[in-house]
mmCIF file of C-alpha atoms in Angstrom:
data_model
loop_
_atom_site.group_PDB
_atom_site.id
_atom_site.type_symbol
_atom_site.label_atom_id
_atom_site.label_comp_id
_atom_site.label_asym_id
_atom_site.label_seq_id
_atom_site.Cartn_x
_atom_site.Cartn_y
_atom_site.Cartn_z
ATOM 1 C CA UNK A 17 32.078 124.440 88.559
ATOM 2 C CA UNK A 18 35.910 124.747 88.730
ATOM 3 C CA UNK A 19 38.131 122.836 86.284
ATOM 4 C CA UNK A 20 39.554 119.928 88.138
ATOM 5 C CA UNK A 21 43.427 119.356 88.199
ATOM 6 C CA UNK A 22 44.827 115.929 89.109
ATOM 7 C CA UNK A 23 48.132 114.848 90.143
ATOM 8 C CA UNK A 24 49.557 111.639 88.800
ATOM 9 C CA UNK A 25 52.501 109.502 90.119
ATOM 10 C CA UNK A 26 53.383 107.606 87.039
ATOM 11 C CA UNK A 27 55.549 104.907 88.392
ATOM 12 C CA UNK A 28 57.400 101.814 87.249
ATOM 13 C CA UNK A 29 55.528 99.422 89.180
ATOM 14 C CA UNK A 30 52.449 101.201 90.365
ATOM 15 C CA UNK A 31 50.811 104.490 89.395
ATOM 16 C CA UNK A 32 48.508 106.822 91.375
ATOM 17 C CA UNK A 33 46.164 109.566 91.008
ATOM 18 C CA UNK A 34 45.034 112.489 93.507
ATOM 19 C CA UNK A 35 43.300 115.625 93.410
ATOM 20 C CA UNK A 36 42.686 118.355 96.268
ATOM 21 C CA UNK A 37 39.690 118.624 98.277
ATOM 22 C CA UNK A 38 39.278 121.501 100.582
ATOM 23 C CA UNK A 39 43.153 122.255 100.363
ATOM 24 C CA UNK A 40 43.922 118.521 100.945
ATOM 25 C CA UNK A 41 45.304 115.989 98.663
ATOM 26 C CA UNK A 42 42.983 113.144 98.286
ATOM 27 C CA UNK A 43 44.311 109.877 96.697
ATOM 28 C CA UNK A 44 41.625 108.514 94.271
ATOM 29 C CA UNK A 45 40.879 104.738 94.241
ATOM 30 C CA UNK A 46 40.495 103.083 91.140
ATOM 31 C CA UNK A 47 37.745 101.185 89.646
ATOM 32 C CA UNK A 48 38.833 98.172 91.402
ATOM 33 C CA UNK A 49 38.914 99.829 94.804
ATOM 34 C CA UNK A 50 42.710 100.111 95.210
ATOM 35 C CA UNK A 51 44.687 103.414 95.788
ATOM 36 C CA UNK A 52 47.302 102.344 93.296
ATOM 37 C CA UNK A 53 47.097 100.728 89.972
ATOM 38 C CA UNK A 54 49.801 98.559 88.358
ATOM 39 C CA UNK A 55 51.664 100.175 85.544
ATOM 40 C CA UNK A 56 51.128 97.227 83.455
ATOM 41 C CA UNK A 57 49.488 96.956 79.970
ATOM 42 C CA UNK A 58 48.291 93.709 78.167
ATOM 43 C CA UNK A 59 46.523 92.456 75.063
ATOM 44 C CA UNK A 60 44.735 89.630 75.017
ATOM 45 C CA UNK A 61 44.638 87.048 72.043
ATOM 46 C CA UNK A 62 41.491 88.870 70.645
ATOM 47 C CA UNK A 63 43.255 92.122 70.877
ATOM 48 C CA UNK A 64 41.577 93.543 73.824
ATOM 49 C CA UNK A 65 43.811 95.879 75.693
ATOM 50 C CA UNK A 66 43.838 95.551 79.454
ATOM 51 C CA UNK A 67 45.486 98.045 81.781
ATOM 52 C CA UNK A 68 46.252 97.667 85.621
ATOM 53 C CA UNK A 69 45.358 94.766 87.816
ATOM 54 C CA UNK A 70 43.515 92.933 84.996
ATOM 55 C CA UNK A 71 46.761 93.232 83.085
ATOM 56 C CA UNK A 72 48.867 92.029 85.854
ATOM 57 C CA UNK A 73 46.777 88.928 86.465
ATOM 58 C CA UNK A 74 47.269 87.389 83.127
ATOM 59 C CA UNK A 75 50.899 88.373 82.865
ATOM 60 C CA UNK A 76 52.046 84.916 83.743
ATOM 61 C CA UNK A 77 49.921 82.980 80.866
ATOM 62 C CA UNK A 78 50.327 85.937 78.558
ATOM 63 C CA UNK A 79 53.840 87.199 79.022
ATOM 64 C CA UNK A 80 54.661 87.754 75.279
ATOM 65 C CA UNK A 81 51.706 90.187 74.915
ATOM 66 C CA UNK A 82 52.199 91.953 78.395
ATOM 67 C CA UNK A 83 54.173 95.011 78.911
ATOM 68 C CA UNK A 84 55.893 95.817 82.426
ATOM 69 C CA UNK A 85 58.311 98.461 83.721
ATOM 70 C CA UNK A 86 57.865 100.747 80.773
ATOM 71 C CA UNK A 87 58.977 103.943 82.600
ATOM 72 C CA UNK A 88 62.689 102.651 82.412
ATOM 73 C CA UNK A 89 62.348 102.867 78.645
ATOM 74 C CA UNK A 90 60.913 106.630 78.586
ATOM 75 C CA UNK A 91 62.964 108.672 76.124
ATOM 76 C CA UNK A 92 64.386 106.019 74.328
ATOM 77 C CA UNK A 93 63.919 104.205 70.939
ATOM 78 C CA UNK A 94 62.433 101.194 72.656
ATOM 79 C CA UNK A 95 59.293 99.532 70.999
ATOM 80 C CA UNK A 96 57.511 96.322 71.756
ATOM 81 C CA UNK A 97 55.690 94.782 68.593
ATOM 82 C CA UNK A 98 52.293 93.101 69.397
ATOM 83 C CA UNK A 99 49.954 92.162 66.480
ATOM 84 C CA UNK A 100 51.883 93.894 63.904
ATOM 85 C CA UNK A 101 52.063 97.266 65.954
ATOM 86 C CA UNK A 102 55.017 98.564 67.429
ATOM 87 C CA UNK A 103 54.237 100.226 70.944
ATOM 88 C CA UNK A 104 56.509 103.117 72.117
ATOM 89 C CA UNK A 105 56.918 103.951 75.651
ATOM 90 C CA UNK A 106 54.973 107.049 75.231
ATOM 91 C CA UNK A 107 51.994 105.144 74.046
ATOM 92 C CA UNK A 108 52.127 102.378 76.699
ATOM 93 C CA UNK A 109 52.223 105.102 79.440
ATOM 94 C CA UNK A 110 49.273 106.809 77.938
ATOM 95 C CA UNK A 111 47.336 103.897 78.269
ATOM 96 C CA UNK A 112 48.183 103.746 81.798
ATOM 97 C CA UNK A 113 47.460 107.567 82.259
ATOM 98 C CA UNK A 114 43.950 107.068 80.382
ATOM 99 C CA UNK A 115 42.931 104.597 83.052
ATOM 100 C CA UNK A 116 43.945 106.813 85.787
ATOM 101 C CA UNK A 117 42.135 109.741 84.035
ATOM 102 C CA UNK A 118 39.047 107.558 83.765
ATOM 103 C CA UNK A 119 39.138 106.633 87.398
ATOM 104 C CA UNK A 120 39.399 110.398 88.434
ATOM 105 C CA UNK A 121 36.556 111.443 86.077
ATOM 106 C CA UNK A 122 34.519 108.746 87.843
ATOM 107 C CA UNK A 123 35.259 109.984 91.364
ATOM 108 C CA UNK A 124 34.899 113.573 90.499
ATOM 109 C CA UNK A 125 31.796 113.189 88.305
ATOM 110 C CA UNK A 126 32.993 115.522 85.665
ATOM 111 C CA UNK A 127 35.809 115.413 82.786
ATOM 112 C CA UNK A 128 39.358 115.992 83.622
ATOM 113 C CA UNK A 129 41.624 117.736 81.063
ATOM 114 C CA UNK A 130 44.430 119.060 83.332
ATOM 115 C CA UNK A 131 47.415 117.175 85.244
ATOM 116 C CA UNK A 132 50.611 117.380 86.942
ATOM 117 C CA UNK A 133 52.959 114.315 86.568
ATOM 118 C CA UNK A 134 55.904 113.412 88.546
ATOM 119 C CA UNK A 135 59.039 111.925 87.308
ATOM 120 C CA UNK A 136 62.512 111.073 88.962
ATOM 121 C CA UNK A 137 64.904 114.068 89.663
ATOM 122 C CA UNK A 138 67.335 112.847 87.406
ATOM 123 C CA UNK A 139 65.232 112.257 84.364
ATOM 124 C CA UNK A 140 66.886 113.762 81.037
ATOM 125 C CA UNK A 141 64.958 116.331 78.981
ATOM 126 C CA UNK A 142 64.165 113.470 76.588
ATOM 127 C CA UNK A 143 62.772 111.299 79.564
ATOM 128 C CA UNK A 144 60.613 114.505 80.591
ATOM 129 C CA UNK A 145 59.503 115.261 77.227
ATOM 130 C CA UNK A 146 58.391 111.508 76.557
ATOM 131 C CA UNK A 147 56.484 111.755 79.660
ATOM 132 C CA UNK A 148 54.713 115.011 78.763
ATOM 133 C CA UNK A 149 53.940 113.484 75.319
ATOM 134 C CA UNK A 150 52.254 110.506 77.057
ATOM 135 C CA UNK A 151 49.975 112.858 78.989
ATOM 136 C CA UNK A 152 48.821 114.431 75.791
ATOM 137 C CA UNK A 153 48.362 111.108 73.933
ATOM 138 C CA UNK A 154 46.047 110.320 77.141
ATOM 139 C CA UNK A 155 43.947 113.463 76.566
ATOM 140 C CA UNK A 156 45.550 115.617 79.212
ATOM 141 C CA UNK A 157 47.052 119.143 79.166
ATOM 142 C CA UNK A 158 50.051 118.579 81.171
ATOM 143 C CA UNK A 159 50.680 121.596 83.369
ATOM 144 C CA UNK A 160 54.035 120.532 84.693
ATOM 145 C CA UNK A 161 56.244 117.841 84.991
ATOM 146 C CA UNK A 162 57.566 118.010 88.740
ATOM 147 C CA UNK A 163 60.577 116.191 90.501
ATOM 148 C CA UNK A 164 59.247 113.230 92.581
ATOM 149 C CA UNK A 165 61.214 114.508 95.405
ATOM 150 C CA UNK A 166 60.142 117.964 95.176
ATOM 151 C CA UNK A 167 56.370 116.763 95.049
ATOM 152 C CA UNK A 168 57.246 114.886 98.404
ATOM 153 C CA UNK A 169 58.937 118.139 99.812
ATOM 154 C CA UNK A 170 55.959 120.016 98.949
ATOM 155 C CA UNK A 171 53.722 117.579 100.606
ATOM 156 C CA UNK A 172 55.900 117.600 103.833
ATOM 157 C CA UNK A 173 55.662 121.503 103.755
ATOM 158 C CA UNK A 174 51.788 121.562 103.551
ATOM 159 C CA UNK A 175 51.344 119.001 106.422
ATOM 160 C CA UNK A 176 54.019 121.157 108.486
ATOM 161 C CA UNK A 177 52.647 124.375 107.432
ATOM 162 C CA UNK A 178 55.048 126.460 110.013
ATOM 163 C CA UNK A 179 58.097 125.548 107.573
ATOM 164 C CA UNK A 180 56.293 127.583 104.569
ATOM 165 C CA UNK A 181 56.032 130.695 106.698
ATOM 166 C CA UNK A 182 57.809 133.744 105.510
ATOM 167 C CA UNK A 183 59.446 134.149 108.893
ATOM 168 C CA UNK A 184 60.530 130.595 109.424
ATOM 169 C CA UNK A 185 64.196 129.367 109.592
ATOM 170 C CA UNK A 186 65.539 127.690 106.476
ATOM 171 C CA UNK A 187 64.931 123.864 106.673
ATOM 172 C CA UNK A 188 66.943 121.144 104.720
ATOM 173 C CA UNK A 189 65.034 117.966 103.805
ATOM 174 C CA UNK A 190 66.624 114.728 102.518
ATOM 175 C CA UNK A 191 64.179 112.718 100.293
ATOM 176 C CA UNK A 192 65.220 109.238 99.645
ATOM 177 C CA UNK A 193 62.994 107.730 96.850
ATOM 178 C CA UNK A 194 63.266 104.090 95.953
ATOM 179 C CA UNK A 195 60.747 102.770 93.724
ATOM 180 C CA UNK A 196 59.968 99.929 91.719
ATOM 181 C CA UNK A 197 62.280 100.837 88.790
ATOM 182 C CA UNK A 198 64.127 103.985 89.730
ATOM 183 C CA UNK A 199 65.914 105.440 92.557
ATOM 184 C CA UNK A 200 67.077 108.787 93.718
ATOM 185 C CA UNK A 201 68.310 111.085 96.608
ATOM 186 C CA UNK A 202 67.628 114.839 96.729
ATOM 187 C CA UNK A 203 68.580 117.576 99.337
ATOM 188 C CA UNK A 204 65.958 120.418 99.180
ATOM 189 C CA UNK A 205 65.687 123.629 101.177
ATOM 190 C CA UNK A 206 62.669 125.314 102.460
ATOM 191 C CA UNK A 207 63.020 128.980 103.101
ATOM 192 C CA UNK A 208 60.637 131.798 103.046
ATOM 193 C CA UNK A 209 57.975 129.869 101.101
ATOM 194 C CA UNK A 210 60.096 128.751 98.469
ATOM 195 C CA UNK A 211 61.616 125.317 97.912
ATOM 196 C CA UNK A 212 65.149 124.867 96.303
ATOM 197 C CA UNK A 213 66.945 121.738 95.054
ATOM 198 C CA UNK A 214 70.572 121.746 96.597
ATOM 199 C CA UNK A 215 71.669 118.356 95.119
ATOM 200 C CA UNK A 216 70.226 115.294 93.542
ATOM 201 C CA UNK A 217 71.817 111.893 92.351
ATOM 202 C CA UNK A 218 70.105 108.533 91.334
ATOM 203 C CA UNK A 219 69.935 105.782 88.990
ATOM 204 C CA UNK A 220 67.300 104.980 86.184
ATOM 205 C CA UNK A 221 67.841 101.444 86.412
ATOM 206 C CA UNK A 222 67.739 100.572 89.972
ATOM 207 C CA UNK A 223 64.546 99.662 91.968
ATOM 208 C CA UNK A 224 62.493 96.916 93.446
ATOM 209 C CA UNK A 225 62.223 94.893 90.273
ATOM 210 C CA UNK A 226 66.031 94.487 90.634
ATOM 211 C CA UNK A 227 65.687 93.159 94.259
ATOM 212 C CA UNK A 228 63.177 90.745 92.711
ATOM 213 C CA UNK A 229 65.426 89.565 90.122
ATOM 214 C CA UNK A 230 68.085 88.819 92.488
ATOM 215 C CA UNK A 231 65.659 86.397 94.236
ATOM 216 C CA UNK A 232 64.428 84.962 91.069
ATOM 217 C CA UNK A 233 67.965 84.051 90.026
ATOM 218 C CA UNK A 234 68.756 82.598 93.267
ATOM 219 C CA UNK A 235 65.440 80.426 93.407
ATOM 220 C CA UNK A 236 65.824 79.549 89.866
ATOM 221 C CA UNK A 237 69.671 78.350 90.324
ATOM 222 C CA UNK A 238 68.553 76.111 93.285
ATOM 223 C CA UNK A 239 65.904 74.486 91.068
ATOM 224 C CA UNK A 240 68.394 74.038 88.302
ATOM 225 C CA UNK A 241 71.064 72.286 90.711
ATOM 226 C CA UNK A 242 67.981 69.990 91.882
ATOM 227 C CA UNK A 243 66.356 69.067 88.569
ATOM 228 C CA UNK A 244 68.973 70.228 86.033
ATOM 229 C CA UNK A 245 66.223 72.652 84.407
ATOM 230 C CA UNK A 246 65.927 76.385 84.362
ATOM 231 C CA UNK A 247 62.522 77.726 84.751
ATOM 232 C CA UNK A 248 63.953 81.125 83.493
ATOM 233 C CA UNK A 249 64.006 79.681 79.849
ATOM 234 C CA UNK A 250 59.914 79.459 79.960
ATOM 235 C CA UNK A 251 58.208 82.738 80.063
ATOM 236 C CA UNK A 252 55.195 81.139 81.957
ATOM 237 C CA UNK A 253 57.383 79.297 84.582
ATOM 238 C CA UNK A 254 59.500 82.671 84.884
ATOM 239 C CA UNK A 255 56.343 84.924 85.348
ATOM 240 C CA UNK A 256 55.144 82.543 88.249
ATOM 241 C CA UNK A 257 58.484 82.567 89.869
ATOM 242 C CA UNK A 258 58.540 86.478 89.669
ATOM 243 C CA UNK A 259 55.247 86.649 91.179
ATOM 244 C CA UNK A 260 56.277 84.423 93.976
ATOM 245 C CA UNK A 261 59.459 86.105 94.585
ATOM 246 C CA UNK A 262 57.770 89.590 94.416
ATOM 247 C CA UNK A 263 55.359 88.302 97.149
ATOM 248 C CA UNK A 264 58.327 86.661 99.152
ATOM 249 C CA UNK A 265 60.266 90.103 99.165
ATOM 250 C CA UNK A 266 57.068 91.883 100.721
ATOM 251 C CA UNK A 267 56.534 89.175 103.384
ATOM 252 C CA UNK A 268 60.132 89.715 104.337
ATOM 253 C CA UNK A 269 59.211 93.146 105.495
ATOM 254 C CA UNK A 270 57.294 91.624 108.225
ATOM 255 C CA UNK A 271 58.550 88.094 108.663
ATOM 256 C CA UNK A 272 62.187 86.922 109.270
ATOM 257 C CA UNK A 273 61.863 84.012 106.663
ATOM 258 C CA UNK A 274 59.374 82.873 103.891
ATOM 259 C CA UNK A 275 59.301 79.590 101.693
ATOM 260 C CA UNK A 276 59.363 80.226 97.896
ATOM 261 C CA UNK A 277 57.742 77.504 95.794
ATOM 262 C CA UNK A 278 59.058 76.844 91.950
ATOM 263 C CA UNK A 279 57.520 74.457 89.580
ATOM 264 C CA UNK A 280 58.668 73.634 86.085
ATOM 265 C CA UNK A 281 58.340 70.624 83.722
ATOM 266 C CA UNK A 282 56.380 68.400 86.469
ATOM 267 C CA UNK A 283 59.030 69.022 89.060
ATOM 268 C CA UNK A 284 58.878 71.240 92.218
ATOM 269 C CA UNK A 285 60.836 72.924 95.061
ATOM 270 C CA UNK A 286 60.451 75.135 97.807
ATOM 271 C CA UNK A 287 63.491 77.323 98.963
ATOM 272 C CA UNK A 288 63.360 78.919 102.029
ATOM 273 C CA UNK A 289 64.676 82.341 102.273
ATOM 274 C CA UNK A 290 65.598 84.178 105.481
ATOM 275 C CA UNK A 291 65.762 87.815 105.875
ATOM 276 C CA UNK A 292 69.474 87.392 106.415
ATOM 277 C CA UNK A 293 69.830 85.556 103.091
ATOM 278 C CA UNK A 294 67.893 87.905 101.102
ATOM 279 C CA UNK A 295 70.084 90.903 102.052
ATOM 280 C CA UNK A 296 72.993 88.650 101.374
ATOM 281 C CA UNK A 297 72.009 88.056 97.677
ATOM 282 C CA UNK A 298 71.042 91.606 97.113
ATOM 283 C CA UNK A 299 73.953 93.103 98.631
ATOM 284 C CA UNK A 300 76.590 94.779 96.399
ATOM 285 C CA UNK A 301 79.888 95.690 97.633
ATOM 286 C CA UNK A 302 80.743 99.201 97.159
ATOM 287 C CA UNK A 303 83.469 100.505 95.093
ATOM 288 C CA UNK A 304 86.901 100.072 96.631
ATOM 289 C CA UNK A 305 85.715 98.076 99.688
#
């Protein structure tokens, strides 16, 4: 029996694991039946560690013991103290990778020891090393750390196999990757069965969570003007508002308006957000404009 190798997208908001079956990539569903796993780690008051959807579900009521968006801290000296222990970004990421590894093993019916993990194209050496260390902590032999746009271009080339033929004309591919916490744009060239990165740029602190925060701030200010209280000051109220705003953002992809509820200190309002308004509050003027 061949040794399986899994591919992992370790994301800011959600993570995903896949394997190859018959030359085709297959995304592995987690134990909850979903193809993606929230990149969330939490600890109950009894010290039980939760990872994924179970951690995200109790993030509102247990925000002080819940860790979100740790990918943004990779390669830094950031820590979060819970129950007298300081957790590093590598350790938190390792918990997420262990969950993905276990789900892959349940699907494949055998132990998994080898993995390829993706990261943003502009990750520094320290960030890449931290990602690799997280894999080792999770019990994985990390064969490679691949840039996310490179992985996307490889997948595109496999799906369009004529691009990978030795006599094919060179093709340039633009990969635009806006994730939950990071963003990058890369231009890659496929020629003679080789992939070359021509240019890349990005921002390690720009992603979907920032769109969420703009909406949270807008709704919170509306609430404050009405009831002279700021729900962002209370972790539970802020957690509820974050969940509502995240759902509203997604709803606006399909609908032109949505109503966002907000409750705090026995008071409540509903703020109607149109798609136009959402675009207005999340728009930044470009330099020199």
